[in-house]
Amino acid sequence: MTIILGLDPSLSCTGWGVIRAEGSRISHIANGEVKTDAKAPIAERLHHLHDAIRAVIGSHAPDRAAAEEIFVNKNPQSTLKLAQARGAVLAACAAGGLAVNEHAARLVKKSVVGTGGADKAQVQAMLKVLLPGAAVAGADAADALAVAIADAHLSYSPLSR
Amino acid sequence: MTIILGLDPSLSCTGWGVIRAEGSRISHIANGEVKTDAKAPIAERLHHLHDAIRAVIGSHAPDRAAAEEIFVNKNPQSTLKLAQARGAVLAACAAGGLAVNEHAARLVKKSVVGTGGADKAQVQAMLKVLLPGAAVAGADAADALAVAIADAHLSYSPLSR
């Protein structure tokens, strides 16, 4: 039995989702979004993300974390904000003793929906099937749950049961 | 009297420098570099930076911090690493209760050397003049001291004495 924390970091709203994986079976534990005040200084926003993710780790004691690989966006300013947020969030994972698996976005979609080109609506529809009954906090929490599910699928091998 | 922590964040080696500013007079307190293991996972490296900068803040109790503004480099992978490191370092500043002033690189050079186009050697030569006797840990520590000095200069006004 493994508890996996999926993360979708961004400066304005970082999604997180915790699932339980037992062999090929997964179930929902919790999910949420950490929002930061756009009017606050960036250092404070980053600290808030770091602190909040440390608290999530403290509450749910995951065994490992997973996040999508980062890439350079068309908008350089968005990329800089995203990468700084990711830095604060990944530091919080290591502070909580977690290794972080990184998965390409296409691989996450392929793993959850079956096709690497799936859109957000398809991912969210599959979450309802894969994690029945889970109340998902929002689009960023959904993305975080998706990366946690992908991490469970990608790590699962019948031999490792 | 104000204690200023200058920072030059990067994933492989983050420079830091602490100075004391009293009116227009500045003096050296300490400087150093935090290196991370290139073979370690990025989350651990970010956590190491965060922890080490928190320790510097704990040791020297600065009143505020300063860093150069970030910009998108020619190399996207370098930009992503740099920005993630900066995220962990700025989060550490806010965790330590510090506001972080951001200054354009040209303004830092202009403030320290007198010209925005100064090269690293000119900045390091001016540090010897401005902070006599300071043993500078390396090029990244030098850049960190330069941004601290620029922050002191830019904040100083005779009326605020």
Short mmCIF file of C-alpha atoms in Angstrom, two decimals:
data_model
loop_
_atom_site.label_atom_id
_atom_site.label_comp_id
_atom_site.label_asym_id
_atom_site.label_seq_id
_atom_site.Cartn_x
_atom_site.Cartn_y
_atom_site.Cartn_z
CA MET A 1 0.00 0.00 0.00
CA THR A 2 1.43 3.30 -1.11
CA ILE A 3 0.17 6.83 -0.51
CA ILE A 4 0.98 9.16 -3.41
CA LEU A 5 0.82 12.96 -3.37
CA GLY A 6 0.21 14.43 -6.82
CA LEU A 7 1.10 18.10 -7.31
CA ASP A 8 0.22 20.71 -9.91
CA PRO A 9 2.31 23.70 -8.84
CA SER A 10 1.58 27.26 -9.89
CA LEU A 11 2.07 30.59 -8.17
CA SER A 12 -1.59 31.61 -8.05
CA CYS A 13 -3.07 28.18 -7.34
CA THR A 14 -1.23 24.94 -6.59
CA GLY A 15 -3.34 21.81 -6.82
CA TRP A 16 -2.66 18.73 -4.71
CA GLY A 17 -4.24 15.31 -4.52
CA VAL A 18 -3.55 12.29 -2.33
CA ILE A 19 -4.44 8.75 -3.39
CA ARG A 20 -3.87 5.27 -2.05
CA ALA A 21 -2.47 2.65 -4.43
CA GLU A 22 -2.60 -1.07 -3.67
CA GLY A 23 -1.33 -3.07 -6.59
CA SER A 24 -3.41 -1.92 -9.53
CA ARG A 25 -6.21 -0.53 -7.31
CA ILE A 26 -6.34 3.13 -6.45
CA SER A 27 -8.61 5.14 -4.18
CA HIS A 28 -9.05 8.77 -3.24
CA ILE A 29 -7.84 10.16 0.09
CA ALA A 30 -7.98 13.95 -0.24
CA ASN A 31 -7.38 16.85 -2.61
CA GLY A 32 -7.27 20.61 -2.50
CA GLU A 33 -5.89 23.84 -3.88
CA VAL A 34 -3.54 26.34 -2.29
CA LYS A 35 -4.26 29.86 -3.51
CA THR A 36 -1.98 32.83 -2.97
CA ASP A 37 -2.80 36.52 -2.88
CA ALA A 38 -1.83 38.09 -6.21
CA LYS A 39 -1.21 41.39 -4.40
CA ALA A 40 1.29 39.89 -1.93
CA PRO A 41 5.06 39.99 -2.63
CA ILE A 42 6.29 36.94 -4.51
CA ALA A 43 8.52 35.77 -1.63
CA GLU A 44 5.47 35.62 0.66
CA ARG A 45 3.43 33.77 -1.94
CA LEU A 46 6.22 31.22 -2.36
CA HIS A 47 6.52 30.80 1.40
CA HIS A 48 2.76 30.26 1.63
CA LEU A 49 2.95 27.50 -1.00
CA HIS A 50 5.90 25.88 0.76
CA ASP A 51 4.18 25.98 4.14
CA ALA A 52 0.85 24.71 2.83
CA ILE A 53 2.40 21.75 1.02
CA ARG A 54 4.42 20.89 4.11
CA ALA A 55 1.13 20.88 6.02
CA VAL A 56 -0.50 18.58 3.45
CA ILE A 57 2.45 16.19 3.80
CA GLY A 58 2.14 16.38 7.58
CA SER A 59 -1.58 15.57 7.44
CA HIS A 60 -1.55 12.72 4.94
CA ALA A 61 1.95 11.22 5.33
CA PRO A 62 2.41 10.26 1.66
CA ASP A 63 5.17 7.83 0.69
CA ARG A 64 6.21 9.79 -2.37
CA ALA A 65 5.18 12.72 -4.56
CA ALA A 66 4.68 13.18 -8.30
CA ALA A 67 4.47 16.21 -10.57
CA GLU A 68 4.39 16.87 -14.28
CA GLU A 69 7.69 17.77 -15.90
CA ILE A 70 8.13 21.49 -16.38
CA PHE A 71 8.63 23.03 -19.80
CA VAL A 72 9.11 26.53 -21.13
CA ASN A 73 5.80 28.16 -21.94
CA LYS A 74 5.23 30.62 -24.77
CA ASN A 75 4.94 33.37 -22.17
CA PRO A 76 8.33 33.88 -20.47
CA GLN A 77 6.82 35.69 -17.46
CA SER A 78 4.40 32.81 -16.84
CA THR A 79 7.26 30.35 -17.08
CA LEU A 80 9.28 32.25 -14.48
CA LYS A 81 6.34 32.40 -12.06
CA LEU A 82 5.52 28.74 -12.59
CA ALA A 83 9.11 27.60 -12.12
CA GLN A 84 9.58 29.63 -8.93
CA ALA A 85 6.35 28.17 -7.51
CA ARG A 86 7.54 24.70 -8.45
CA GLY A 87 10.85 25.36 -6.69
CA ALA A 88 9.08 26.21 -3.44
CA VAL A 89 6.75 23.20 -3.73
CA LEU A 90 9.46 20.66 -4.57
CA ALA A 91 11.61 21.99 -1.71
CA ALA A 92 8.63 21.35 0.60
CA CYS A 93 8.43 17.74 -0.64
CA ALA A 94 12.09 17.08 0.11
CA ALA A 95 11.71 18.86 3.46
CA GLY A 96 8.97 16.33 4.20
CA GLY A 97 11.24 13.45 3.20
CA LEU A 98 9.51 12.71 -0.12
CA ALA A 99 11.11 11.83 -3.42
CA VAL A 100 9.31 13.43 -6.38
CA ASN A 101 8.70 11.48 -9.58
CA GLU A 102 8.39 13.65 -12.66
CA HIS A 103 6.22 12.58 -15.60
CA ALA A 104 5.73 14.17 -19.00
CA ALA A 105 2.29 15.78 -19.40
CA ARG A 106 1.46 13.55 -22.38
CA LEU A 107 2.31 10.45 -20.38
CA VAL A 108 0.02 11.58 -17.54
CA LYS A 109 -2.90 12.03 -19.95
CA LYS A 110 -2.15 8.78 -21.71
CA SER A 111 -2.01 6.97 -18.39
CA VAL A 112 -5.29 8.44 -17.09
CA VAL A 113 -7.41 8.76 -20.25
CA GLY A 114 -5.63 6.45 -22.68
CA THR A 115 -4.49 9.16 -25.08
CA GLY A 116 -1.71 11.71 -24.72
CA GLY A 117 -3.78 14.36 -26.46
CA ALA A 118 -6.70 14.26 -23.97
CA ASP A 119 -8.14 17.63 -22.92
CA LYS A 120 -8.88 18.80 -19.38
CA ALA A 121 -12.56 17.81 -19.62
CA GLN A 122 -11.63 14.24 -20.60
CA VAL A 123 -9.16 14.00 -17.70
CA GLN A 124 -11.80 15.25 -15.27
CA ALA A 125 -14.39 12.81 -16.61
CA MET A 126 -11.96 9.92 -16.10
CA LEU A 127 -11.30 11.06 -12.52
CA LYS A 128 -15.00 10.49 -11.77
CA VAL A 129 -14.59 6.93 -13.00
CA LEU A 130 -11.23 6.19 -11.38
CA LEU A 131 -11.93 7.91 -8.05
CA PRO A 132 -15.70 7.54 -7.62
CA GLY A 133 -17.21 9.83 -5.02
CA ALA A 134 -14.21 12.13 -4.75
CA ALA A 135 -15.20 15.80 -4.47
CA VAL A 136 -12.56 17.55 -6.53
CA ALA A 137 -11.68 21.08 -5.35
CA GLY A 138 -11.06 22.49 -8.84
CA ALA A 139 -9.19 22.14 -12.11
CA ASP A 140 -5.75 22.31 -10.46
CA ALA A 141 -6.67 19.71 -7.87
CA ALA A 142 -7.94 17.53 -10.74
CA ASP A 143 -4.60 17.84 -12.52
CA ALA A 144 -2.82 16.94 -9.29
CA LEU A 145 -4.97 13.82 -8.82
CA ALA A 146 -4.29 12.88 -12.46
CA VAL A 147 -0.53 12.98 -11.96
CA ALA A 148 -0.87 10.92 -8.76
CA ILE A 149 -2.92 8.30 -10.65
CA ALA A 150 -0.40 8.28 -13.50
CA ASP A 151 2.39 7.80 -11.00
CA ALA A 152 0.55 4.83 -9.47
CA HIS A 153 -0.08 3.28 -12.90
CA LEU A 154 3.44 3.86 -14.13
CA SER A 155 5.00 2.38 -10.98
CA TYR A 156 2.71 -0.64 -10.88
CA SER A 157 3.91 -3.93 -12.14
CA PRO A 158 2.21 -7.23 -11.24
CA LEU A 159 5.59 -8.51 -10.09
CA SER A 160 5.87 -5.78 -7.46
CA ARG A 161 2.65 -6.75 -5.65
CA MET B 1 21.51 50.66 11.13
CA THR B 2 20.23 48.06 8.70
CA ILE B 3 21.49 44.55 7.99
CA ILE B 4 20.93 43.53 4.36
CA LEU B 5 21.13 40.01 2.93
CA GLY B 6 22.05 39.98 -0.77
CA LEU B 7 21.27 36.81 -2.70
CA ASP B 8 22.39 35.39 -6.03
CA PRO B 9 20.27 32.24 -6.37
CA SER B 10 21.14 29.35 -8.66
CA LEU B 11 20.57 25.63 -8.41
CA SER B 12 24.22 24.59 -8.41
CA CYS B 13 25.59 27.45 -6.31
CA THR B 14 23.63 30.18 -4.51
CA GLY B 15 25.71 33.13 -3.35
CA TRP B 16 24.83 35.15 -0.26
CA GLY B 17 26.32 38.22 1.35
CA VAL B 18 25.41 40.15 4.49
CA ILE B 19 26.33 43.81 4.95
CA ARG B 20 25.61 46.51 7.50
CA ALA B 21 24.37 49.87 6.22
CA GLU B 22 24.38 53.00 8.37
CA GLY B 23 23.32 56.01 6.38
CA SER B 24 25.64 56.05 3.38
CA ARG B 25 28.27 53.87 5.11
CA ILE B 26 28.39 50.14 4.49
CA SER B 27 30.51 47.37 5.96
CA HIS B 28 30.92 43.66 5.46
CA ILE B 29 29.47 41.11 7.87
CA ALA B 30 29.69 37.74 6.12
CA ASN B 31 29.34 36.00 2.77
CA GLY B 32 29.27 32.48 1.41
CA GLU B 33 28.06 30.08 -1.21
CA VAL B 34 25.63 27.18 -0.92
CA LYS B 35 26.50 24.40 -3.35
CA THR B 36 24.24 21.50 -4.18
CA ASP B 37 25.11 18.05 -5.47
CA ALA B 38 24.43 17.92 -9.22
CA LYS B 39 23.74 14.18 -8.87
CA ALA B 40 21.01 14.64 -6.23
CA PRO B 41 17.31 14.87 -7.21
CA ILE B 42 16.18 18.44 -7.85
CA ALA B 43 13.71 18.44 -4.91
CA GLU B 44 16.57 17.63 -2.51
CA ARG B 45 18.77 20.30 -4.03
CA LEU B 46 15.98 22.88 -3.64
CA HIS B 47 15.39 21.81 -0.05
CA HIS B 48 19.11 22.16 0.67
CA LEU B 49 19.08 25.73 -0.70
CA HIS B 50 15.97 26.58 1.33
CA ASP B 51 17.43 25.17 4.52
CA ALA B 52 20.83 26.77 4.08
CA ILE B 53 19.38 30.23 3.43
CA ARG B 54 17.11 29.86 6.46
CA ALA B 55 20.25 29.07 8.48
CA VAL B 56 22.04 32.18 7.13
CA ILE B 57 19.03 34.28 8.14
CA GLY B 58 19.04 32.65 11.58
CA SER B 59 22.75 33.37 12.05
CA HIS B 60 22.86 36.97 10.85
CA ALA B 61 19.33 38.27 11.51
CA PRO B 62 19.13 40.58 8.47
CA ASP B 63 16.41 43.24 8.31
CA ARG B 64 15.66 42.62 4.66
CA ALA B 65 16.91 40.77 1.59
CA ALA B 66 17.69 41.77 -1.98
CA ALA B 67 18.13 39.86 -5.24
CA GLU B 68 18.50 40.67 -8.89
CA GLU B 69 15.36 40.54 -10.98
CA ILE B 70 15.04 37.33 -12.91
CA PHE B 71 14.81 37.21 -16.67
CA VAL B 72 14.49 34.51 -19.30
CA ASN B 73 17.88 33.28 -20.40
CA LYS B 74 18.72 32.11 -23.94
CA ASN B 75 18.84 28.55 -22.58
CA PRO B 76 15.35 27.45 -21.46
CA GLN B 77 16.65 24.60 -19.29
CA SER B 78 18.96 26.98 -17.42
CA THR B 79 16.08 29.39 -16.91
CA LEU B 80 13.90 26.65 -15.43
CA LYS B 81 16.64 25.55 -13.03
CA LEU B 82 17.45 29.10 -12.03
CA ALA B 83 13.82 30.03 -11.43
CA GLN B 84 13.13 26.93 -9.33
CA ALA B 85 16.21 27.67 -7.21
CA ARG B 86 15.05 31.26 -6.82
CA GLY B 87 11.63 30.03 -5.71
CA ALA B 88 13.14 27.95 -2.92
CA VAL B 89 15.45 30.79 -1.84
CA LEU B 90 12.76 33.51 -1.83
CA ALA B 91 10.41 31.21 0.11
CA ALA B 92 13.19 30.86 2.71
CA CYS B 93 13.44 34.66 2.98
CA ALA B 94 9.72 35.04 3.64
CA ALA B 95 9.86 32.10 6.06
CA GLY B 96 12.49 34.10 7.94
CA GLY B 97 10.26 37.18 7.95
CA LEU B 98 12.25 39.11 5.33
CA ALA B 99 10.90 41.24 2.52
CA VAL B 100 12.94 40.87 -0.68
CA ASN B 101 13.77 43.90 -2.81
CA GLU B 102 14.35 43.10 -6.47
CA HIS B 103 16.72 45.17 -8.58
CA ALA B 104 17.51 45.04 -12.29
CA ALA B 105 21.00 43.64 -13.01
CA ARG B 106 22.02 46.85 -14.81
CA LEU B 107 20.97 48.94 -11.82
CA VAL B 108 23.04 46.77 -9.48
CA LYS B 109 26.15 47.23 -11.63
CA LYS B 110 25.50 50.93 -12.04
CA SER B 111 25.08 51.32 -8.30
CA VAL B 112 28.25 49.39 -7.43
CA VAL B 113 30.63 50.30 -10.28
CA GLY B 114 29.01 53.41 -11.77
CA THR B 115 28.11 51.87 -15.10
CA GLY B 116 25.35 49.40 -15.98
CA GLY B 117 27.62 47.62 -18.45
CA ALA B 118 30.31 46.69 -15.89
CA ASP B 119 31.70 43.18 -16.13
CA LYS B 120 32.20 40.69 -13.27
CA ALA B 121 35.87 41.64 -12.82
CA GLN B 122 34.95 45.32 -12.39
CA VAL B 123 32.26 44.44 -9.84
CA GLN B 124 34.73 42.30 -7.88
CA ALA B 125 37.37 45.06 -7.97
CA MET B 126 34.85 47.55 -6.56
CA LEU B 127 33.93 45.12 -3.77
CA LYS B 128 37.55 45.29 -2.58
CA VAL B 129 37.19 49.08 -2.36
CA LEU B 130 33.70 49.17 -0.86
CA LEU B 131 34.15 46.28 1.59
CA PRO B 132 37.88 46.40 2.43
CA GLY B 133 39.22 43.25 4.06
CA ALA B 134 36.24 41.07 3.17
CA ALA B 135 37.27 37.57 2.08
CA VAL B 136 34.82 36.78 -0.70
CA ALA B 137 33.90 33.09 -1.06
CA GLY B 138 33.59 33.15 -4.85
CA ALA B 139 31.96 34.76 -7.87
CA ASP B 140 28.41 34.03 -6.69
CA ALA B 141 29.08 35.41 -3.21
CA ALA B 142 30.54 38.51 -4.91
CA ASP B 143 27.35 38.96 -6.93
CA ALA B 144 25.31 38.58 -3.75
CA LEU B 145 27.36 41.23 -1.95
CA ALA B 146 26.95 43.52 -4.97
CA VAL B 147 23.17 43.29 -4.86
CA ALA B 148 23.21 43.95 -1.09
CA ILE B 149 25.36 47.06 -1.65
CA ALA B 150 23.10 48.24 -4.46
CA ASP B 151 20.09 47.76 -2.20
CA ALA B 152 21.78 49.87 0.51
CA HIS B 153 22.65 52.62 -1.99
CA LEU B 154 19.24 52.62 -3.62
CA SER B 155 17.43 52.79 -0.28
CA TYR B 156 19.66 55.50 1.18
CA SER B 157 18.50 59.05 1.21
CA PRO B 158 20.12 61.72 3.43
CA LEU B 159 16.66 62.57 4.76
CA SER B 160 16.23 59.04 6.13
CA ARG B 161 19.28 59.21 8.41
#
